[in-house]
Short mmCIF file of C-alpha atoms in Angstrom, two decimals:
data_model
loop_
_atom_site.label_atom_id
_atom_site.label_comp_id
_atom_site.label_asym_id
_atom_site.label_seq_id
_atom_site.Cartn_x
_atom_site.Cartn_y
_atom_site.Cartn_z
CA UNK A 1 23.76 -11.43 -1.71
CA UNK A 2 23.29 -8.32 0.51
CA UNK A 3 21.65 -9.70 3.31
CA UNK A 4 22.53 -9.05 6.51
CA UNK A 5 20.53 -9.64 10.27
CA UNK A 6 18.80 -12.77 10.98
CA UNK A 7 15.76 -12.97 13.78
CA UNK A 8 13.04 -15.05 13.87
CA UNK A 9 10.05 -14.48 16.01
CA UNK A 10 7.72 -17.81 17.27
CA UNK A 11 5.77 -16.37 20.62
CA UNK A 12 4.58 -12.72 20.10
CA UNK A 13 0.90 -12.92 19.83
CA UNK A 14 -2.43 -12.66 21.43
CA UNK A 15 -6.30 -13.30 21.01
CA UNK A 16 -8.84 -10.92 19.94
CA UNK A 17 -11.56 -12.77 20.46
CA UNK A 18 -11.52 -15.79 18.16
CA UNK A 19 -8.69 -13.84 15.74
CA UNK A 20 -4.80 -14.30 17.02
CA UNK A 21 -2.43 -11.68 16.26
CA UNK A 22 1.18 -12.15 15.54
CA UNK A 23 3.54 -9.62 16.55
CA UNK A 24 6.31 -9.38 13.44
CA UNK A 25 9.90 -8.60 15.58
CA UNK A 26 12.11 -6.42 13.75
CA UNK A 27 15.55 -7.45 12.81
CA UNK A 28 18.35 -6.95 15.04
CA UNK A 29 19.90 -4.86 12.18
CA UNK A 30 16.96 -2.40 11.81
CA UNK A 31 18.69 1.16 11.12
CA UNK A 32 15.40 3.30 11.52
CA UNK A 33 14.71 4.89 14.89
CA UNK A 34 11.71 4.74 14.67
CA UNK A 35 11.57 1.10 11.82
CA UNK A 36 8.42 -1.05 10.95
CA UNK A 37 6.26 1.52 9.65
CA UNK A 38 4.86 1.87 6.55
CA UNK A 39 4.54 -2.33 6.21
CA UNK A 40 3.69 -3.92 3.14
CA UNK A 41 2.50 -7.43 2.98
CA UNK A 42 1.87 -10.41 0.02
CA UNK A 43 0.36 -13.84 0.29
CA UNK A 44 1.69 -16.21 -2.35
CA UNK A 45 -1.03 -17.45 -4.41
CA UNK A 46 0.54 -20.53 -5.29
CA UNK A 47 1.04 -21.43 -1.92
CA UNK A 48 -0.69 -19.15 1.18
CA UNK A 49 1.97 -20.74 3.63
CA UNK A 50 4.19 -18.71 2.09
CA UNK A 51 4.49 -14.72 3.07
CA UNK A 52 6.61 -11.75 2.40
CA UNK A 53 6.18 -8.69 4.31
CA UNK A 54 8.66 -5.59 4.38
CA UNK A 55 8.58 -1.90 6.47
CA UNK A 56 10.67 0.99 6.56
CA UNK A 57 13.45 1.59 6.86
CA UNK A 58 15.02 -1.62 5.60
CA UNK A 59 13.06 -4.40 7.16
CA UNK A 60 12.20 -8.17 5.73
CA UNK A 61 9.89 -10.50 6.51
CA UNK A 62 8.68 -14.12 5.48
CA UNK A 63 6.64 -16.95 7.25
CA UNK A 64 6.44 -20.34 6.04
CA UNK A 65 3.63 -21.27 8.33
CA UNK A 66 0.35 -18.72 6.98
CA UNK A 67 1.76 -15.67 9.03
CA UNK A 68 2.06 -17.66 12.45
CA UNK A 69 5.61 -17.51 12.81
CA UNK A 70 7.95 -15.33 11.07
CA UNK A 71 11.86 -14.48 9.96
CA UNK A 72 13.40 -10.76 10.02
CA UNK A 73 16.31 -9.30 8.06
CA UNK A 74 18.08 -6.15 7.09
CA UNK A 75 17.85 -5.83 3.24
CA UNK A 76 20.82 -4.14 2.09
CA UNK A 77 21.29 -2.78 -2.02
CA UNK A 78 24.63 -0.94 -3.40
CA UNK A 79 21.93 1.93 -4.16
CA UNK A 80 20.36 1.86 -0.37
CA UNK A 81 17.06 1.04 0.82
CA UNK A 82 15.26 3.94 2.34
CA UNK A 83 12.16 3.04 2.98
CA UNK A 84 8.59 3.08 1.01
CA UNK A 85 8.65 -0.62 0.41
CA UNK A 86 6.47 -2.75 -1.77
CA UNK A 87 6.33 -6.22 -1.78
CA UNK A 88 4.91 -8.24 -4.72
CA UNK A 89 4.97 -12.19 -5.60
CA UNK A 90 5.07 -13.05 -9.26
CA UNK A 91 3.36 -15.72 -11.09
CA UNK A 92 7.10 -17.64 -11.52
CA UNK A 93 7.21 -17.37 -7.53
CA UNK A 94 9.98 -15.00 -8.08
CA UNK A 95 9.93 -12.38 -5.02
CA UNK A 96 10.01 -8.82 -4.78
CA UNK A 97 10.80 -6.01 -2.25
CA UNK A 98 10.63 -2.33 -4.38
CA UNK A 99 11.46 0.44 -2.32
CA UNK A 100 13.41 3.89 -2.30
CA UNK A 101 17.02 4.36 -2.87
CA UNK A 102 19.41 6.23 -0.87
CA UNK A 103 22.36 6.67 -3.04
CA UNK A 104 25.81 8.42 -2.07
CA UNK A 105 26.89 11.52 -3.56
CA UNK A 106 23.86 13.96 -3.70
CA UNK A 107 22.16 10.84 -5.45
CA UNK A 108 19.51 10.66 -2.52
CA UNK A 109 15.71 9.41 -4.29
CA UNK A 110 17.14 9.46 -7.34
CA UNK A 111 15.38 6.45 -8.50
CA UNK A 112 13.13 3.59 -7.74
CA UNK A 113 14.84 0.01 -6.82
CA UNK A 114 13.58 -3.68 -6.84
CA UNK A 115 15.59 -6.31 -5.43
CA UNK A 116 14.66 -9.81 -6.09
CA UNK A 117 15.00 -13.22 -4.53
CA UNK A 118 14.09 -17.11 -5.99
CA UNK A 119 13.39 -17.92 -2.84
CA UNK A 120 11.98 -16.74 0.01
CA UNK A 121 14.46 -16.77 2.61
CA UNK A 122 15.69 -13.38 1.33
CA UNK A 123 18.50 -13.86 -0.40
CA UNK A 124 17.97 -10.66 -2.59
CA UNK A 125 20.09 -9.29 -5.73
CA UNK A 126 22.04 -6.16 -5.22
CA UNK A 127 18.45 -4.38 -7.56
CA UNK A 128 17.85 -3.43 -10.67
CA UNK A 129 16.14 0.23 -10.77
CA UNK A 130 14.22 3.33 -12.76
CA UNK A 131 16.81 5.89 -14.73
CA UNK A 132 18.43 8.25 -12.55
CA UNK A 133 17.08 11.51 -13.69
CA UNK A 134 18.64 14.26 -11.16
CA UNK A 135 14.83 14.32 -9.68
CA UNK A 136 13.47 12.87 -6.87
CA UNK A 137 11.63 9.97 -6.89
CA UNK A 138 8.69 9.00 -4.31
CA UNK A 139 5.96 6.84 -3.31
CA UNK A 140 5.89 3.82 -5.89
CA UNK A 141 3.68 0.96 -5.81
CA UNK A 142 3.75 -2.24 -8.43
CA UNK A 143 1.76 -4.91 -9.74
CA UNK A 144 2.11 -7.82 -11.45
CA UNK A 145 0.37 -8.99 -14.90
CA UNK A 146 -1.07 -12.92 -14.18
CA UNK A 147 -1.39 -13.58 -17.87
CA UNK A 148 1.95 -12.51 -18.70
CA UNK A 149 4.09 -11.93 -15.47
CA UNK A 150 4.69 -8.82 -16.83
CA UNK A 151 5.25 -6.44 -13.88
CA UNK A 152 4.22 -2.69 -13.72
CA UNK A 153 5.20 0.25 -11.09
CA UNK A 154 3.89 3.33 -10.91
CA UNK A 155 5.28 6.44 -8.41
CA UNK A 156 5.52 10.41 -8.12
CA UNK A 157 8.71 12.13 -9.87
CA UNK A 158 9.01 16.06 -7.94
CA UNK A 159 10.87 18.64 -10.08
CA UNK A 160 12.57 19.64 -6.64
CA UNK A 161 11.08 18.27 -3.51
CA UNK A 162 9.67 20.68 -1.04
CA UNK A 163 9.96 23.10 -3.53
CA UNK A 164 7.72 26.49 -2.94
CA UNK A 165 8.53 27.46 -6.98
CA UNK A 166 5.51 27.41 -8.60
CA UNK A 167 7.86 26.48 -11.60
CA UNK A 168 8.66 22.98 -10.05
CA UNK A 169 6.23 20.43 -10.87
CA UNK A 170 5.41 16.75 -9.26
CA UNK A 171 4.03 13.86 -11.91
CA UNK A 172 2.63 10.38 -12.38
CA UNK A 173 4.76 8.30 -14.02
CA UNK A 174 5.16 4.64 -15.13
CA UNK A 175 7.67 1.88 -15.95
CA UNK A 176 7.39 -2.24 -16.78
CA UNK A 177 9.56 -4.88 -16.84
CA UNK A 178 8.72 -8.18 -19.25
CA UNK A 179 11.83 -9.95 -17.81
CA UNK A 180 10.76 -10.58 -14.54
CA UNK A 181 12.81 -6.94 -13.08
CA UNK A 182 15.82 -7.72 -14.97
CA UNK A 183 15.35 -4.47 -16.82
CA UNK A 184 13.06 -1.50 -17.03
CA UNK A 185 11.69 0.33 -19.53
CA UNK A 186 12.56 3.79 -19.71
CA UNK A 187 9.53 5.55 -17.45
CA UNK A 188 6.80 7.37 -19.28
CA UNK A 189 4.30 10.55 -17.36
CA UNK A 190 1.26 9.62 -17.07
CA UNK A 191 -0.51 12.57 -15.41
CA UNK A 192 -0.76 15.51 -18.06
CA UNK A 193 -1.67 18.39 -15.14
CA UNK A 194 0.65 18.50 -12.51
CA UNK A 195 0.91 19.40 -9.12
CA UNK A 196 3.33 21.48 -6.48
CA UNK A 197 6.25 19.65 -5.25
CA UNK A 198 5.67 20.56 -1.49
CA UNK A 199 4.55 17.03 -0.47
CA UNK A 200 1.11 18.14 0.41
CA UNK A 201 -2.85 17.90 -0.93
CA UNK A 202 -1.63 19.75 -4.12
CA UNK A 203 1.37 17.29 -4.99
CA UNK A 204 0.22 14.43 -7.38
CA UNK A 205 0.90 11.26 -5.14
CA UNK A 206 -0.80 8.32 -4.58
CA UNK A 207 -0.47 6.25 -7.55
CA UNK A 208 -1.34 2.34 -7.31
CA UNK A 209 -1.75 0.22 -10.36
CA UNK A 210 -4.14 -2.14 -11.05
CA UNK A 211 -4.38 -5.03 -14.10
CA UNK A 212 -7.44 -5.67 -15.72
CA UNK A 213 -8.86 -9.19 -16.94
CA UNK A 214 -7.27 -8.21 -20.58
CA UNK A 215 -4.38 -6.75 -18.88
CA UNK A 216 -5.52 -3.45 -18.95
CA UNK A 217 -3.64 -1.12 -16.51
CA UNK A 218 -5.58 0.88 -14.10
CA UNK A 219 -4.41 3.92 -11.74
CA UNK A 220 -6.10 6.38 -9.67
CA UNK A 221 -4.08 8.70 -7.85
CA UNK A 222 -4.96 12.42 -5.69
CA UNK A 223 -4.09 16.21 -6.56
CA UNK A 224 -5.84 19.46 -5.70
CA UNK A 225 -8.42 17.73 -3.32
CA UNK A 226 -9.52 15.16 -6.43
CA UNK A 227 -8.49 11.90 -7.47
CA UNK A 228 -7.49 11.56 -10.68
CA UNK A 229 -7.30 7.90 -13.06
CA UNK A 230 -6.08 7.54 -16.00
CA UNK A 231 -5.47 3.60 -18.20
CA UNK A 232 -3.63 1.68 -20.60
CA UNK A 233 -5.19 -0.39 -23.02
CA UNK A 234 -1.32 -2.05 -24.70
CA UNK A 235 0.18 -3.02 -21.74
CA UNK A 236 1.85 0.69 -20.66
CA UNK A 237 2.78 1.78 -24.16
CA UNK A 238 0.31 4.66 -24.50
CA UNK A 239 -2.23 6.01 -22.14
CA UNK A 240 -5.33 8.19 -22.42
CA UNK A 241 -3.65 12.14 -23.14
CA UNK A 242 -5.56 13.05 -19.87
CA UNK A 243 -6.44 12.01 -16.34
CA UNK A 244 -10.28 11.89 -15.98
CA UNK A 245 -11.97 12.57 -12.66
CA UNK A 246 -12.80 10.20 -10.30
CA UNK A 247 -14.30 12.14 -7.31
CA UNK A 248 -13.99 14.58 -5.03
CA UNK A 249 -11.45 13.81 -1.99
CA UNK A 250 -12.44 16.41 0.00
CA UNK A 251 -10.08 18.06 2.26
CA UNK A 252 -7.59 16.54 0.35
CA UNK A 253 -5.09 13.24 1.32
CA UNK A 254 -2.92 15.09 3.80
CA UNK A 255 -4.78 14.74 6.36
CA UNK A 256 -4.29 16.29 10.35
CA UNK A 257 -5.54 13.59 12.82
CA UNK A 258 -4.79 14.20 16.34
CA UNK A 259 -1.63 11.90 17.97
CA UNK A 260 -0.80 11.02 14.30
CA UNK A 261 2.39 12.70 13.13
CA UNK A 262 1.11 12.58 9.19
CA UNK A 263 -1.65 10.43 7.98
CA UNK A 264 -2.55 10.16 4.62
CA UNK A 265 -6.20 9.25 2.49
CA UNK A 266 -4.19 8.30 -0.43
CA UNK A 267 -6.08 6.21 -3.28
CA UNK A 268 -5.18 2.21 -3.14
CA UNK A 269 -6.68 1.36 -6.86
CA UNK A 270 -7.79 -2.26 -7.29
CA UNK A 271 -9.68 -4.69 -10.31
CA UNK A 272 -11.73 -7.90 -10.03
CA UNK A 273 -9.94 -10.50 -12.41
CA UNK A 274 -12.43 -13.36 -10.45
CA UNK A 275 -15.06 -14.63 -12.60
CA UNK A 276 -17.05 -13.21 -9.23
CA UNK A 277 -20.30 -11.16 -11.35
CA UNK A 278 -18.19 -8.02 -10.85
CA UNK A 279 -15.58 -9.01 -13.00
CA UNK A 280 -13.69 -5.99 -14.26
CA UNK A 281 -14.90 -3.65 -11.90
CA UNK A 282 -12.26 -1.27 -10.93
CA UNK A 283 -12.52 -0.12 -6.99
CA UNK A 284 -10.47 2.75 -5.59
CA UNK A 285 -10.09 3.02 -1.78
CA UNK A 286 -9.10 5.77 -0.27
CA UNK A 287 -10.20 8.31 3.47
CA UNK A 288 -11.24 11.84 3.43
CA UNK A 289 -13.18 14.46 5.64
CA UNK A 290 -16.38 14.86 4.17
CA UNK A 291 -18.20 14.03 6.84
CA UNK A 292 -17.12 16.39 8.76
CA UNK A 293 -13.42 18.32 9.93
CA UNK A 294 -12.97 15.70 13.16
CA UNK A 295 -14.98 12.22 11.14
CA UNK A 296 -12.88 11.07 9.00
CA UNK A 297 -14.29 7.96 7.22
CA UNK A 298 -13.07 5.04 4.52
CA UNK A 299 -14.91 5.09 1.41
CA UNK A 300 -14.68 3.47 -1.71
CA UNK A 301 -15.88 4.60 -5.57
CA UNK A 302 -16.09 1.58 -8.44
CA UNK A 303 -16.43 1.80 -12.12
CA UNK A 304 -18.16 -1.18 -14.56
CA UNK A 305 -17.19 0.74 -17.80
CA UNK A 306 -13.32 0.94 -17.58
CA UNK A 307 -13.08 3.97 -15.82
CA UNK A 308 -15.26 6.17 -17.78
CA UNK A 309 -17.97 6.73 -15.02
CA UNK A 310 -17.89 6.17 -11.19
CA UNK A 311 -20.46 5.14 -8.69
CA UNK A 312 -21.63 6.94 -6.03
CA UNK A 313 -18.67 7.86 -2.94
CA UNK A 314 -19.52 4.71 -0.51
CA UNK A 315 -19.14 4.55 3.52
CA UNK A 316 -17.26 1.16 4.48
CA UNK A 317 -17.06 1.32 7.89
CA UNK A 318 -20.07 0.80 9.07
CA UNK A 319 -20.00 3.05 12.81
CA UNK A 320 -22.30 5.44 13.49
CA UNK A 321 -19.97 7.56 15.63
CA UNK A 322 -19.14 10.64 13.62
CA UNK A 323 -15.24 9.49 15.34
CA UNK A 324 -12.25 9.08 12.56
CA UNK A 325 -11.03 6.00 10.79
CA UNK A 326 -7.89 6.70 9.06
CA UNK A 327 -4.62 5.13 6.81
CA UNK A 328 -6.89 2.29 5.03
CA UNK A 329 -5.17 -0.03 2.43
CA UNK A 330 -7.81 -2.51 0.47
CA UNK A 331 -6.83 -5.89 -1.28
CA UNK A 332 -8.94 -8.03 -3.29
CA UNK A 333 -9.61 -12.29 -3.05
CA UNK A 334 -9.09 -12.78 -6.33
CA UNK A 335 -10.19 -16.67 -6.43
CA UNK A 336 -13.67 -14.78 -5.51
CA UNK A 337 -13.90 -10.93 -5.91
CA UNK A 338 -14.32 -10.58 -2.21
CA UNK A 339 -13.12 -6.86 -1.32
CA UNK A 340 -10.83 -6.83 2.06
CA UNK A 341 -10.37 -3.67 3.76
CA UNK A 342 -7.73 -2.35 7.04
CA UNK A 343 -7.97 1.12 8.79
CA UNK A 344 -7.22 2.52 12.10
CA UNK A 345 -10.32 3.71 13.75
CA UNK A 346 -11.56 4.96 16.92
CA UNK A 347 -15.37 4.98 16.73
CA UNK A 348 -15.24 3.19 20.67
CA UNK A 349 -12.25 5.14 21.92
CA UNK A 350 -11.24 8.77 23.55
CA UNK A 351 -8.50 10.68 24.34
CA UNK A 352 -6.73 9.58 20.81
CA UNK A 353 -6.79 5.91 22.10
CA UNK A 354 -7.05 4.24 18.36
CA UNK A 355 -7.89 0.62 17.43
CA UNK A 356 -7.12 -1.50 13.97
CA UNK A 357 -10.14 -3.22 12.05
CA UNK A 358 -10.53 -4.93 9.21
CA UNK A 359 -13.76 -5.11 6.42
CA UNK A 360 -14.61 -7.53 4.29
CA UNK A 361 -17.57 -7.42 1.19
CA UNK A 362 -18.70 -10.43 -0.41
CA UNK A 363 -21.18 -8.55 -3.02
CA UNK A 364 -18.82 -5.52 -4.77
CA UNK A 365 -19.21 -3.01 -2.35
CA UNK A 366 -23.05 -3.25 -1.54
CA UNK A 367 -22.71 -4.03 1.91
CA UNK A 368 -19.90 -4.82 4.70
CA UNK A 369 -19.16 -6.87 7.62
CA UNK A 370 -16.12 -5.41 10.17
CA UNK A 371 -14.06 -7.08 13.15
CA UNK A 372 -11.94 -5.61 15.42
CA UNK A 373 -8.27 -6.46 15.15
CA UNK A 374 -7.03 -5.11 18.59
CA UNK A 375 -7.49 -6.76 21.92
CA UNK A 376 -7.00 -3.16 23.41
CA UNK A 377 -6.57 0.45 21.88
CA UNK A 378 -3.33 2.40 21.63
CA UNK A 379 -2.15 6.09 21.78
CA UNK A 380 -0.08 7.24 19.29
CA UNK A 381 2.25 10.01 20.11
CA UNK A 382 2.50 12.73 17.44
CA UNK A 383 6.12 13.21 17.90
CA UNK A 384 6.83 10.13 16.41
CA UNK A 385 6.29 9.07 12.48
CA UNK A 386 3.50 6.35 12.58
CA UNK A 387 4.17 5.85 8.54
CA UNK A 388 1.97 6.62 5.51
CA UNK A 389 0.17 3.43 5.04
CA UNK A 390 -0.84 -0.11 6.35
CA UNK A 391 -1.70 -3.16 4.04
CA UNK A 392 -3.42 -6.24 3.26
CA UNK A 393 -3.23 -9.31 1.38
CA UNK A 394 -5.65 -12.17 0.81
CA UNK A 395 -6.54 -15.32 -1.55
CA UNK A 396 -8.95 -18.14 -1.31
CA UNK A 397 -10.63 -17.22 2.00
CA UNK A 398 -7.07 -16.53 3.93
CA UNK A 399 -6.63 -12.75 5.15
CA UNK A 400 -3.36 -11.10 6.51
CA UNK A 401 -3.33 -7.28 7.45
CA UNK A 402 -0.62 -5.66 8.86
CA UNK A 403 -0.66 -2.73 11.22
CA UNK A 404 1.45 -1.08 13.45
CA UNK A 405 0.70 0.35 17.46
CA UNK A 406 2.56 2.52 19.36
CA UNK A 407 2.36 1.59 23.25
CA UNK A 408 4.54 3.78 25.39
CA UNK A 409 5.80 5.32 22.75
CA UNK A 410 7.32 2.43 20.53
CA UNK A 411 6.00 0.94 17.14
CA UNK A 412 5.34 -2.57 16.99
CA UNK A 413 4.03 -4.48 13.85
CA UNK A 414 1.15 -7.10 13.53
CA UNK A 415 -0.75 -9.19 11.79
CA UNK A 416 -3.76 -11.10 12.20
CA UNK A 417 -4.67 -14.98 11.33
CA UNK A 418 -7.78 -14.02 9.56
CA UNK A 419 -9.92 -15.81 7.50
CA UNK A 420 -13.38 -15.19 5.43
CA UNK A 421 -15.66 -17.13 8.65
CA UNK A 422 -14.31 -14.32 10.91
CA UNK A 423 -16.45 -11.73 9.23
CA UNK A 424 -20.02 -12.74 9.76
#
């Protein structure tokens, strides 16, 4: 029991409008100059009181109360925890907080980790993780199985990162556990082309599974200005020999956006397992530039055939202002199919000044409904790293983004007590 740093926050909110928003205090113990980015949130399905959240460097969160109120520690793991964190709630209620490792020794990324509690007061284990493989390992993401609580992760392996040799290579790969994290099986590439290892729009990065209503295993990830998808029809054991194209992500997922200090479009793959009438529709979320070099937009593609054709690339936010919207995460309602959507955006701002909203549709992506999450815009400063991502959870009607702002140049966290009536 590694856990270390106790805080609880009870008063930090405000109103927008009819929607409060919690402010998420970071543990005393937080390492990170510069800690809550990159948050990760999960509503337990079993019971929506219950919520796990996590953010870089080292951060945990719960609530007991639907996000009102919330509790902050300092995870700690013998293999370090440093940063990229996941969290994930399995059908056994077990909990889990993924995340990169920081090893001694030269051992720095050298694999992925997953701690796990019983409950969620964060008592974590010490981790159980990927093989070491004298590579470094980046950006994983995981999902759980509902029929069989098997659980599946997916992340980017570089040959040498920041490499400039063309010789040194960055891949997909994958990895399961059937005993609830206790093990792993030894990881498997998944992406037959590779890309560079320089951490840019030609590294292969990106990769979020998704679980199909047969437990097929979905993921979409981005290379070379394209997203890529490839699937598993026997649970992770073999995959198709090659990625298929999904679309175009034009200017690629690096993206420059003024006052940001990186910001990428990265695909967030997702599958209707509702008996909704888009059942087994696969969605991938993700931000580019096609619009135009300073209008960056959210978009979303969806396939009815498992992958083997894509719709048309569609707008979700629904402005007219030809400003950018930027870092979006998407979630699904699976007790409905309803498709929930957060992004930074500044279609009524200047100067930088950037609010949060959130999007919500009810019919598979044929139309959307937004709200604004912020009471008042921000300005981010580009000096300081505002994180990768944000995220979102929701089930049976009950929505939780979280975000970070940077006011005076300091990140903060949030999330909002949303629900399905908000979005009309």
């Amino acid at each position: 029991m590694r856990i270390l740093g106790l805080f609880f926050s009870f008063i930090s909110f405000y109103s927008c409008g009819q929607i409060q928003v919690v402010q998420l205090e970071k543990p005393k113990g937080a390492t990170y100059a510069h800690a809550q980015v990159e948050p990760s949130i999960f509503i337990n399905p079993k019971d929506t009181s219950k919520i796990i959240a996590g953010s870089v460097l080292d951060d945990y969160y719960y609530s007991i109360d639907g996000g009102r109120t919330w509790t902050s520690r300092t995870m700690h793991s013998p293999s370090g925890v440093y940063g990229d964190p996941c969290m994930l709630i399995d059908t056994a209620e077990n909990y889990y907080y993924f995340h990169l490792s920081e090893g001694k020794g030269g051992s720095w990324l050298d694999k992925m980790i997953c701690q796990k509690a019983t409950e969620i007061d964060g008592k974590f284990n010490g981790g159980t993780f990927s093989p070491p493989d004298g590579k470094i390992h980046d950006k994983e993401w995981a999902v759980v199985n509902p029929k069989n609580n098997e659980i599946y992760m997916t992340w980017t392996i570089f040959d040498k990162y920041n490499s400039k040799n063309p010789e040194d290579s960055s891949f997909i790969y994958f990895s399961k556990s059937t005993d609830a994290a206790e093990t792993w099986s030894q990881p498997i590439r998944i992406s037959k082309h590779g890309g560079d290892c320089r951490d840019g729009d030609q590294t292969a990065e990106g990769a979020v599974p998704a679980v199909g209503p047969n437990g097929e295993i979905y993921v979409s990830w981005s290379r070379n200005d394209t997203l890529w998808f490839n699937k598993s029809l026997d649970g992770g054991e073999t995959w198709m020999e090659e990625e298929t194209f999904v679309s175009l992500h034009v200017g690629g997922w690096d993206m420059k956006i003024e006052g940001i200090n990186r910001c990428n479009g990265m695909p967030v793959t997702h599958c209707d397992l509702s008996d909704s009438p888009h059942q087994g529709r696969i969605y991938v979320n993700f931000a580019d530039k096609r619009n135009g070099e300073d209008n960056s937009d959210i978009f979303l593609v969806y396939s009815d055939d498992g992958g083997q054709t894509w719709s048309e690339v569609i707008k979700v936010n629904q402005d007219k202002s030809k400003k950018e919207q930027f870092l979006t995460w998407m979630c699904i309602d699976q007790s409905n199919g309803d498709l929930y959507f957060v992004y930074y955006d500044r279609r009524k701002t200047k100067d930088k000044y950037t609010d949060v909203y959130a999007a919500r549709s009810d019919d598979g992506g044929a139309t959307f409904s937004e709200v604004k999450l912020t009471e008042k815009p921000f300005k981010p400063n580009g000096f300081i790293f505002f994180g990768d991502y944000s995220n979102i959870s929701a089930h049976k009607g009950m929505i939780r983004p979280i975000f970070n702002r940077m006011d005076d140049m300091k990140i903060s966290l949030w999330t909002a007590i949303l629900y399905d009536y908000h979005f009309k």
